[in-house]
């Protein structure tokens, strides 16, 4: 079966991280987010993967090329982000026979994707306590639990099965991809599913674990998930008196100097330099060519490629983009005194992250002056700077 992976989105809720890199290419452990989706499809037996690309398309193409893990990759360009059905329709010419559709910004448990492919026509769902904010599956006991519909954000959810955006479609569905605009002005794949439900028995496949990575703290959660799967491996240059505890990977070409303590899960990518005397606590990703220097503590964070936190700093529960430079003594607060959940601005609105601990999100190229203090839930846009000794309480 071919698999269509949707990766054309702008990722507006992921800004500033998605400003110069498409969301599906943001780092999750040792590969881009969308590579985890493509891997899941390949593991489940996909014979070809069609990537639907649009926003910053070349970055996706450059990574996957024409063949990835021995499986042919082809590309369909979606010119305008007009909805998920429109995205699959862009891939129409690549399709024959049954096909799967997965979101390139979702993490799925592998066993469920295997079952999805086997159970075609099928839809993946996840059991949630409060489904009212999701597309919710209705199922009919009389049809052996087949899916009878998907309702968007229902006031009275018929089940607690939330649509997890992974589908296995019969060959006919290729002809049903042109659906009218929905109320929110998009051509939505759930309308294609509705047609499939009319014509076929559609099996609900329940996922044990699923993560829709839309906002910066979900990128952190994606890393927490995938870093926890790491097996200890030390290929880099590690000083004899450095201490590595638990699942720590030091890639070839990375350096861990004297006095460093790393508590896994942690991944130190090639070319990164840690220490001397740094403390890295899991779950943390230190990207390629990044630097974590003397007396710096990093905890539960993503430090992207080429970023430097060189002296006397604390970074907790944060995501730093590429080529960020934190001046000496820059400290991140990741907890409120009133213990309330940290809020963050998404598309101009303050929303709860549902996390007691969350630090800052810094876009590519951010530079902080020495002794900058950064408050919890702060967003620093691409290229933003701070003055020495500043306490930054508002996004910039
Ligand atoms: P969304 O998460 O709804 O969109 P997005 O990724 O652009 O993010 P944001 O809402 O923050 O702007 O999309 C779900 C998936 O479908 C995601 O993998 C992107 C993909 N997609 C397309 O490829 N084309 C489209 O037209 C739409 C709407 C989504």
XYZ file of C-alpha atoms and ligand atoms in Angstrom:
425
model
C 0.000 0.000 0.000
C 1.216 3.539 -0.762
C 1.271 6.070 2.057
C 0.568 9.773 1.648
C 2.243 11.889 4.323
C 0.939 15.443 4.687
C 3.755 17.928 5.164
C 2.652 21.063 3.326
C 1.474 23.081 6.320
C 2.808 26.458 7.427
C 2.798 25.485 11.085
C 1.615 28.910 12.180
C 1.027 27.753 15.762
C 4.632 26.599 15.949
C 6.068 30.063 15.313
C 8.740 31.278 15.668
C 10.307 27.811 15.303
C 8.579 27.208 11.954
C 9.536 30.572 10.472
C 12.486 29.314 8.490
C 12.099 25.572 8.812
C 8.829 23.762 8.040
C 7.257 22.198 11.122
C 7.636 18.613 9.810
C 11.413 19.211 9.658
C 11.825 20.357 13.269
C 14.092 18.062 15.284
C 12.641 15.190 17.280
C 15.493 13.157 18.749
C 17.797 12.105 15.903
C 15.592 13.007 12.925
C 12.965 15.471 11.754
C 9.414 15.137 13.044
C 8.040 13.921 9.689
C 10.722 11.233 9.455
C 9.062 9.510 12.415
C 5.800 9.437 10.428
C 7.511 8.195 7.278
C 9.309 5.557 9.369
C 5.981 4.404 10.844
C 4.540 4.033 7.331
C 7.603 2.113 6.112
C 7.584 -0.170 9.173
C 3.911 -0.901 8.482
C 4.836 -1.991 4.960
C 4.355 1.081 2.765
C 5.630 0.328 -0.738
C 6.038 4.000 -1.621
C 5.657 7.224 0.321
C 4.163 10.308 -1.317
C 5.076 13.441 0.590
C 2.723 16.369 0.107
C 4.843 19.484 0.391
C 4.253 23.208 0.055
C 5.666 25.547 2.670
C 9.495 25.482 2.561
C 9.159 22.427 0.339
C 12.825 22.148 -0.621
C 13.923 21.422 2.942
C 11.671 18.362 2.985
C 12.822 17.207 -0.465
C 16.486 17.636 0.436
C 16.120 15.435 3.497
C 14.150 12.520 2.051
C 15.452 12.514 -1.538
C 14.148 9.988 -4.078
C 14.587 6.993 -1.828
C 14.539 6.731 1.935
C 15.327 3.551 3.850
C 15.086 1.626 0.574
C 11.545 2.860 -0.181
C 10.788 5.170 -3.140
C 9.711 8.662 -2.172
C 7.720 10.906 -4.463
C 6.489 14.450 -3.973
C 3.239 16.238 -4.659
C 3.166 20.002 -4.334
C 0.133 21.625 -2.748
C 0.280 25.235 -3.882
C -2.114 26.632 -1.305
C -2.918 25.198 2.087
C -6.590 24.635 1.292
C -7.232 21.704 3.625
C -6.297 18.096 4.236
C -8.523 16.639 1.468
C -7.025 19.162 -0.940
C -3.557 18.037 0.201
C -4.331 14.374 -0.523
C -5.916 15.405 -3.825
C -2.602 17.016 -4.779
C -1.125 13.498 -4.553
C -3.917 11.957 -6.636
C -1.816 11.230 -9.726
C 0.524 9.136 -7.592
C -2.253 6.908 -6.297
C -3.575 3.591 -7.460
C -4.944 0.863 -5.206
C -5.639 1.305 -1.499
C -3.632 4.048 0.208
C -2.893 5.301 3.699
C -2.832 8.952 4.791
C -0.803 10.111 7.790
C -0.085 13.575 9.161
C 3.576 14.498 8.925
C 3.363 16.257 12.271
C 1.903 13.433 14.344
C 3.630 10.724 16.356
C 1.823 7.403 16.419
C 2.441 4.119 18.170
C 3.787 1.666 15.630
C 1.522 -1.269 16.492
C -1.559 0.807 15.674
C -0.183 1.911 12.301
C 0.566 -1.743 11.520
C -3.068 -2.599 12.366
C -4.342 0.387 10.349
C -2.614 -0.880 7.212
C -3.949 -4.417 7.807
C -7.516 -3.315 8.550
C -8.063 -1.043 5.487
C -10.538 0.702 5.243
C -9.767 1.970 8.716
C -9.365 5.117 10.808
C -7.078 5.607 13.811
C -8.581 6.954 17.004
C -7.342 7.691 20.482
C -9.396 7.429 23.658
C -9.513 10.784 25.426
C -11.276 11.865 28.607
C -12.839 14.961 27.031
C -13.328 14.554 23.292
C -15.323 17.768 22.785
C -12.347 19.587 21.243
C -11.624 16.926 18.629
C -13.216 15.269 15.648
C -15.065 12.437 17.368
C -15.834 9.022 15.881
C -19.270 7.550 16.250
C -19.442 3.769 16.058
C -22.353 1.425 15.726
C -22.422 -1.733 17.839
C -24.757 -3.312 15.245
C -22.013 -3.042 12.604
C -19.368 -4.754 14.716
C -18.201 -1.405 15.983
C -17.594 0.015 12.508
C -17.207 3.770 12.253
C -20.499 5.468 11.358
C -19.287 9.055 11.280
C -16.852 11.720 12.446
C -18.306 14.828 14.078
C -16.140 17.949 14.591
C -16.009 19.249 18.164
C -19.437 17.954 19.194
C -21.193 19.414 22.253
C -22.309 15.871 23.112
C -19.596 13.475 21.940
C -21.018 10.114 20.867
C -17.874 8.243 22.011
C -14.559 9.180 23.619
C -12.688 8.203 20.436
C -10.880 11.215 18.993
C -9.871 11.140 15.331
C -6.085 10.781 15.229
C -5.586 11.784 11.599
C -4.407 8.431 10.219
C -6.462 6.655 7.582
C -6.331 3.619 5.317
C -8.530 4.215 2.284
C -9.824 1.811 -0.375
C -8.771 2.445 -3.992
C -12.165 4.085 -4.774
C -11.434 6.940 -2.395
C -9.057 8.377 -4.994
C -12.175 9.463 -6.884
C -13.751 11.064 -3.808
C -11.037 13.540 -2.863
C -12.729 16.621 -4.305
C -15.014 17.610 -1.462
C -16.712 20.991 -1.011
C -15.395 23.581 1.437
C -16.388 22.996 5.029
C -17.793 25.663 7.339
C -14.273 26.729 8.215
C -13.454 27.180 4.544
C -11.236 24.128 4.029
C -11.516 20.952 1.978
C -11.362 18.438 4.789
C -10.382 14.807 4.736
C -13.156 13.930 7.179
C -15.591 14.565 4.308
C -13.725 11.963 2.265
C -13.955 9.588 5.235
C -17.730 10.245 5.352
C -18.050 8.996 1.769
C -15.930 5.918 2.532
C -18.153 5.169 5.544
C -21.217 5.290 3.244
C -19.758 2.667 0.968
C -17.623 0.451 3.221
C -17.325 -0.933 6.730
C -14.624 1.232 8.265
C -12.700 -0.225 11.213
C -11.699 2.015 14.125
C -8.106 1.285 15.168
C -7.301 2.497 18.653
C -3.894 3.993 19.306
C -2.237 3.455 22.681
C -0.226 6.613 22.244
C -0.443 9.590 19.913
C 0.837 13.132 19.817
C -0.261 15.907 17.495
C 2.695 18.282 17.371
C 1.240 21.695 16.693
C 2.688 24.034 19.327
C 6.189 24.496 20.730
C 5.651 22.625 23.982
C 4.340 19.680 21.945
C 7.694 19.637 20.167
C 9.225 19.284 23.619
C 6.793 16.450 24.397
C 7.655 14.771 21.089
C 11.294 14.840 22.114
C 10.459 13.504 25.571
C 8.726 10.568 23.847
C 11.361 9.748 21.243
C 14.429 10.416 23.424
C 13.043 7.915 25.957
C 13.361 5.219 23.264
C 17.126 5.778 22.945
C 19.615 3.063 23.734
C 22.887 4.122 25.261
C 25.631 4.608 22.686
C 28.885 6.501 22.989
C 30.677 7.127 19.695
C 31.990 10.609 20.466
C 34.948 11.794 22.453
C 34.065 11.607 26.174
C 36.487 12.673 28.936
C 37.387 10.017 31.477
C 35.971 12.017 34.332
C 32.676 12.861 32.682
C 29.682 10.935 34.025
C 27.011 9.584 31.710
C 23.981 8.109 33.466
C 21.174 6.137 31.819
C 20.250 6.278 28.131
C 22.740 8.789 26.767
C 23.824 8.888 23.138
C 26.979 10.793 22.208
C 27.289 10.751 18.445
C 30.563 10.500 16.608
C 32.242 13.889 16.348
C 30.647 15.178 19.579
C 32.858 16.107 22.565
C 32.048 15.746 26.250
C 34.714 17.411 28.370
C 35.961 17.018 31.906
C 33.547 17.325 34.837
C 30.381 17.009 32.747
C 27.396 15.073 34.108
C 24.753 13.915 31.628
C 21.619 12.213 32.896
C 19.626 10.466 30.164
C 17.621 10.354 28.188
C 19.891 12.694 26.295
C 21.178 12.849 22.759
C 24.341 14.778 21.943
C 24.524 15.123 18.189
C 27.632 15.211 16.010
C 29.887 18.208 16.395
C 28.304 19.318 19.685
C 30.630 20.356 22.518
C 29.601 19.854 26.129
C 31.554 21.269 29.086
C 33.796 21.425 30.871
C 31.659 21.173 34.028
C 28.241 21.235 32.420
C 25.141 19.437 33.720
C 22.694 18.066 31.148
C 19.492 16.492 32.453
C 16.951 14.496 30.464
C 15.073 14.579 28.321
C 17.398 16.772 26.324
C 18.455 17.037 22.723
C 21.671 18.910 21.996
C 21.741 19.516 18.253
C 24.652 19.221 15.837
C 27.477 21.720 16.434
C 25.742 23.189 19.492
C 27.738 24.252 22.529
C 26.869 23.868 26.210
C 29.754 25.308 28.183
C 31.193 25.728 31.666
C 28.715 25.747 34.548
C 25.680 25.544 32.290
C 22.719 23.413 33.347
C 20.270 22.258 30.692
C 17.199 20.272 31.628
C 14.406 18.816 29.488
C 15.115 21.022 26.509
C 15.744 21.087 22.806
C 18.895 23.006 21.896
C 18.997 23.160 18.118
C 21.850 22.979 15.681
C 24.626 25.550 16.033
C 23.250 27.128 19.226
C 25.576 28.255 22.037
C 24.885 28.433 25.733
C 28.488 28.876 26.685
C 28.829 30.071 30.270
C 27.041 30.121 33.634
C 23.459 29.641 32.471
C 20.336 27.636 33.270
C 17.974 26.446 30.528
C 14.965 24.365 31.610
C 11.927 23.016 29.689
C 12.759 25.214 26.727
C 13.139 25.044 22.981
C 15.967 27.043 21.436
C 16.070 27.342 17.652
C 19.175 27.260 15.477
C 22.191 29.510 15.961
C 20.859 31.077 19.141
C 23.452 32.633 21.448
C 22.767 32.943 25.157
C 25.138 35.427 26.786
C 26.935 34.424 29.996
C 24.597 34.243 32.966
C 21.374 34.002 30.947
C 18.841 32.188 33.109
C 15.460 30.757 32.248
C 12.633 30.538 34.787
C 10.428 27.536 34.127
C 8.046 27.589 37.105
C 5.599 30.156 38.458
C 5.581 31.017 42.157
C 1.846 30.256 42.280
C 2.504 26.842 40.654
C -0.088 27.612 37.982
C 0.260 26.091 34.521
C 2.485 28.115 32.226
C 0.767 30.073 29.494
C 2.161 30.795 26.026
C 1.069 32.999 23.122
C -0.188 31.052 20.113
C -1.368 33.150 17.145
C -1.799 36.177 19.400
C -3.746 34.388 22.140
C -2.499 33.362 25.569
C -3.225 29.661 26.020
C -2.370 27.188 28.735
C 0.386 24.721 27.968
C -1.092 22.421 30.638
C 2.455 22.234 31.952
C 3.566 23.296 35.400
C 7.040 23.676 34.012
C 7.786 25.426 30.775
C 10.586 27.838 30.001
C 11.138 29.810 26.825
C 10.916 29.367 23.080
C 13.606 31.195 21.144
C 13.510 31.469 17.362
C 16.579 31.068 15.158
C 19.323 33.610 15.708
C 18.120 34.992 19.072
C 20.911 36.652 21.084
C 20.686 37.474 24.782
C 22.915 39.936 26.627
C 24.831 38.773 29.698
C 22.798 38.148 32.838
C 19.478 38.159 31.012
C 16.592 36.710 33.015
C 13.823 35.094 30.997
C 10.391 34.427 32.515
C 8.282 31.257 31.997
C 6.290 30.945 28.770
C 8.266 33.631 26.978
C 8.532 33.725 23.192
C 11.529 35.370 21.534
C 10.991 35.742 17.829
C 13.574 35.000 15.149
C 16.607 37.242 15.585
C 15.345 38.966 18.776
C 17.943 40.393 21.161
C 18.012 41.358 24.838
C 20.171 43.895 26.675
C 22.675 42.934 29.388
C 21.007 42.386 32.789
C 17.499 42.613 31.322
C 14.578 40.788 32.865
C 12.337 39.902 29.940
C 8.703 39.382 30.868
C 6.988 40.039 27.551
C 7.321 38.301 24.201
C 9.464 40.057 21.653
P -2.583 21.525 10.654
O -1.833 21.174 11.910
O -4.015 21.836 10.750
O -1.866 22.742 9.922
P -0.360 23.222 10.006
O 0.558 22.062 10.108
O -0.094 24.163 8.882
O -0.269 24.025 11.369
P -0.970 25.382 11.856
O -2.407 25.053 12.102
O -0.211 25.672 13.105
O -0.757 26.453 10.817
O -2.438 20.366 9.596
C -2.492 18.999 9.873
C -1.579 18.253 8.928
O -1.986 18.378 7.586
C -0.167 18.739 8.972
O 0.656 17.614 8.800
C -0.076 19.673 7.782
C -1.025 19.046 6.805
N -1.745 19.959 5.918
C -1.379 20.027 4.587
O -0.439 19.349 4.141
N -2.106 20.849 3.762
C -3.168 21.579 4.211
O -3.787 22.284 3.421
C -3.512 21.503 5.614
C -4.647 22.305 6.168
C -2.776 20.680 6.412
